[in-house]
Short mmCIF file of C-alpha atoms in Angstrom, two decimals:
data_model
loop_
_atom_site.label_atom_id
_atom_site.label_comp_id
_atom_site.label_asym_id
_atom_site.label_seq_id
_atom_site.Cartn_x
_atom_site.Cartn_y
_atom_site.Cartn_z
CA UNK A 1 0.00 0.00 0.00
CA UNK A 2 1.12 3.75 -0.74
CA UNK A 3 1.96 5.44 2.71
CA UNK A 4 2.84 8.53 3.01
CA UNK A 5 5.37 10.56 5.01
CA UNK A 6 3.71 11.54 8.84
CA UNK A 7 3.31 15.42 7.83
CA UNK A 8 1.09 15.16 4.51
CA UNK A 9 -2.25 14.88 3.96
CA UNK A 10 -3.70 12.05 1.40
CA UNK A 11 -6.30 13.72 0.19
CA UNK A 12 -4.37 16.98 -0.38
CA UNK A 13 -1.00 16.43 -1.71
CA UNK A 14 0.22 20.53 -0.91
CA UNK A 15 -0.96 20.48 2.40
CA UNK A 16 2.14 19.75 5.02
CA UNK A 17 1.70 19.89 8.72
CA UNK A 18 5.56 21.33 9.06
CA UNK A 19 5.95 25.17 10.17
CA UNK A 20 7.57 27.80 6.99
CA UNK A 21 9.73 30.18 9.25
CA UNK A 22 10.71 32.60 6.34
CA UNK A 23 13.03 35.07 7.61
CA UNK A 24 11.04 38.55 8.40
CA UNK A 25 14.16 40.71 8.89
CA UNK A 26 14.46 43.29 6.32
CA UNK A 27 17.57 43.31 4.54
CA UNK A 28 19.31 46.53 3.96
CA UNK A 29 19.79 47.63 0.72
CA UNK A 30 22.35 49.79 -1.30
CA UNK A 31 18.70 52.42 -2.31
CA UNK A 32 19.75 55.20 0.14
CA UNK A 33 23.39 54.99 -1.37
CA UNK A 34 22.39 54.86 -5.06
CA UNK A 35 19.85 58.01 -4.60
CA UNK A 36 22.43 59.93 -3.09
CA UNK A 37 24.90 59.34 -6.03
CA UNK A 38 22.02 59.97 -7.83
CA UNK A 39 21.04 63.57 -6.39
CA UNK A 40 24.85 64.30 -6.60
CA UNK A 41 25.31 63.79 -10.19
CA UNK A 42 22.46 65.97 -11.12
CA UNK A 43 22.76 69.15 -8.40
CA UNK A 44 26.41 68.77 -10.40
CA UNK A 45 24.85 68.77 -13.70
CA UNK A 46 21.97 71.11 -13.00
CA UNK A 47 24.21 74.05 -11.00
CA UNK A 48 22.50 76.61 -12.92
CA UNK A 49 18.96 75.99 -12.17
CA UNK A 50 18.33 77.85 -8.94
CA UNK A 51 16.13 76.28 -6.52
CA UNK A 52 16.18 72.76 -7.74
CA UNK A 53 19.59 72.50 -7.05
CA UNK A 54 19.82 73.27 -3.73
CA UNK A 55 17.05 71.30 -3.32
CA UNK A 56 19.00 68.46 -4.91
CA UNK A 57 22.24 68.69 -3.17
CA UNK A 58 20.70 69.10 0.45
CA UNK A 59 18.67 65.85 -0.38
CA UNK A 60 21.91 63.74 -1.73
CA UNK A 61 23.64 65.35 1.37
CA UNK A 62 20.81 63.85 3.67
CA UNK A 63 20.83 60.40 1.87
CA UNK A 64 24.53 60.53 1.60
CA UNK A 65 24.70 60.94 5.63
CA UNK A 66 21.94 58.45 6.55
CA UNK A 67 23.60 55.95 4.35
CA UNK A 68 27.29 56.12 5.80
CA UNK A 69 25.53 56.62 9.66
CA UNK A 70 22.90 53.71 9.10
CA UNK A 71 26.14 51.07 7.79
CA UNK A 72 24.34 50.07 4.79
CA UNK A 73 26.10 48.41 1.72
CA UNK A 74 27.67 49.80 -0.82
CA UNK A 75 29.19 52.78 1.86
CA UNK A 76 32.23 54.14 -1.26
CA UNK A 77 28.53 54.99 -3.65
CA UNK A 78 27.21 56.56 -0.31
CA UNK A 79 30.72 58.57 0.01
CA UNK A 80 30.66 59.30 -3.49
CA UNK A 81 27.58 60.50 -3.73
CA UNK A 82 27.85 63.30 -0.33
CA UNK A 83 30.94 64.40 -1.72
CA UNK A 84 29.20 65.14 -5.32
CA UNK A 85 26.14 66.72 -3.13
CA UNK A 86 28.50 68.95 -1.08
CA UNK A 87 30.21 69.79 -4.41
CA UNK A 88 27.19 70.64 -6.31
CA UNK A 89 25.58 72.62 -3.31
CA UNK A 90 28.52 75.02 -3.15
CA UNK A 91 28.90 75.32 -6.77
CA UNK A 92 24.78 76.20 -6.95
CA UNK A 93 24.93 78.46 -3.86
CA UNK A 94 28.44 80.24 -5.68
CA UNK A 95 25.67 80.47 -8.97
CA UNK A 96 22.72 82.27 -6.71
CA UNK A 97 24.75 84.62 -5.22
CA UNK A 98 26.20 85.50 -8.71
CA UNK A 99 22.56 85.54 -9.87
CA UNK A 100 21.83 87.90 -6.90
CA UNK A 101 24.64 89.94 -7.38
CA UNK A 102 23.45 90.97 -10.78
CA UNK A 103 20.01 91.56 -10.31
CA UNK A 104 21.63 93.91 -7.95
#
């Protein structure tokens, strides 16, 4: 006669009596690190646009922080990318003063 194993059910071959544990513990990801090279490349590429760019640059300088301060993967993009944010939000506040200056 067929038998089956002690956990299954004969008259529903899926069905197992044995626990799934799946592991609930959110892995960290390189996201924070990529956006912030992200935001740096464009507050460098978009200096001349006034408010975006500040915009831009404080937000890769945020991400850029949170990612080196949280220890999530991928920390050189994260470095990368708060040195291009710092870099890009001098260079844009260096444009709106300019911009000021000859309204003025």
């Amino acid at each position: 006669m067929n038998q089956l194993p002690n956990n299954q059910n004969p008259y529903n071959p899926y069905y197992s009596t044995r626990a799934v544990v799946r592991n609930t513990i959110p892995k960290k990801n390189a996201n924070m690190a990529v956006l912030s090279l992200v935001m740096g490349i464009f507050s460098l590429v978009c200096f001349w646009v006034l408010l975006i760019n500040l915009i831009l640059g404080i937000t890769g300088l945020i991400l850029g922080i949170v990612c080196l301060a949280g220890k999530y993967p991928q920390q050189t993009m994260g470095i990368i990318g708060l040195v291009l944010s710092a870099v890009g939000l001098v260079i844009s506040i260096g444009v709106t003063c300019l911009y000021i200056l000859a309204v003025i």
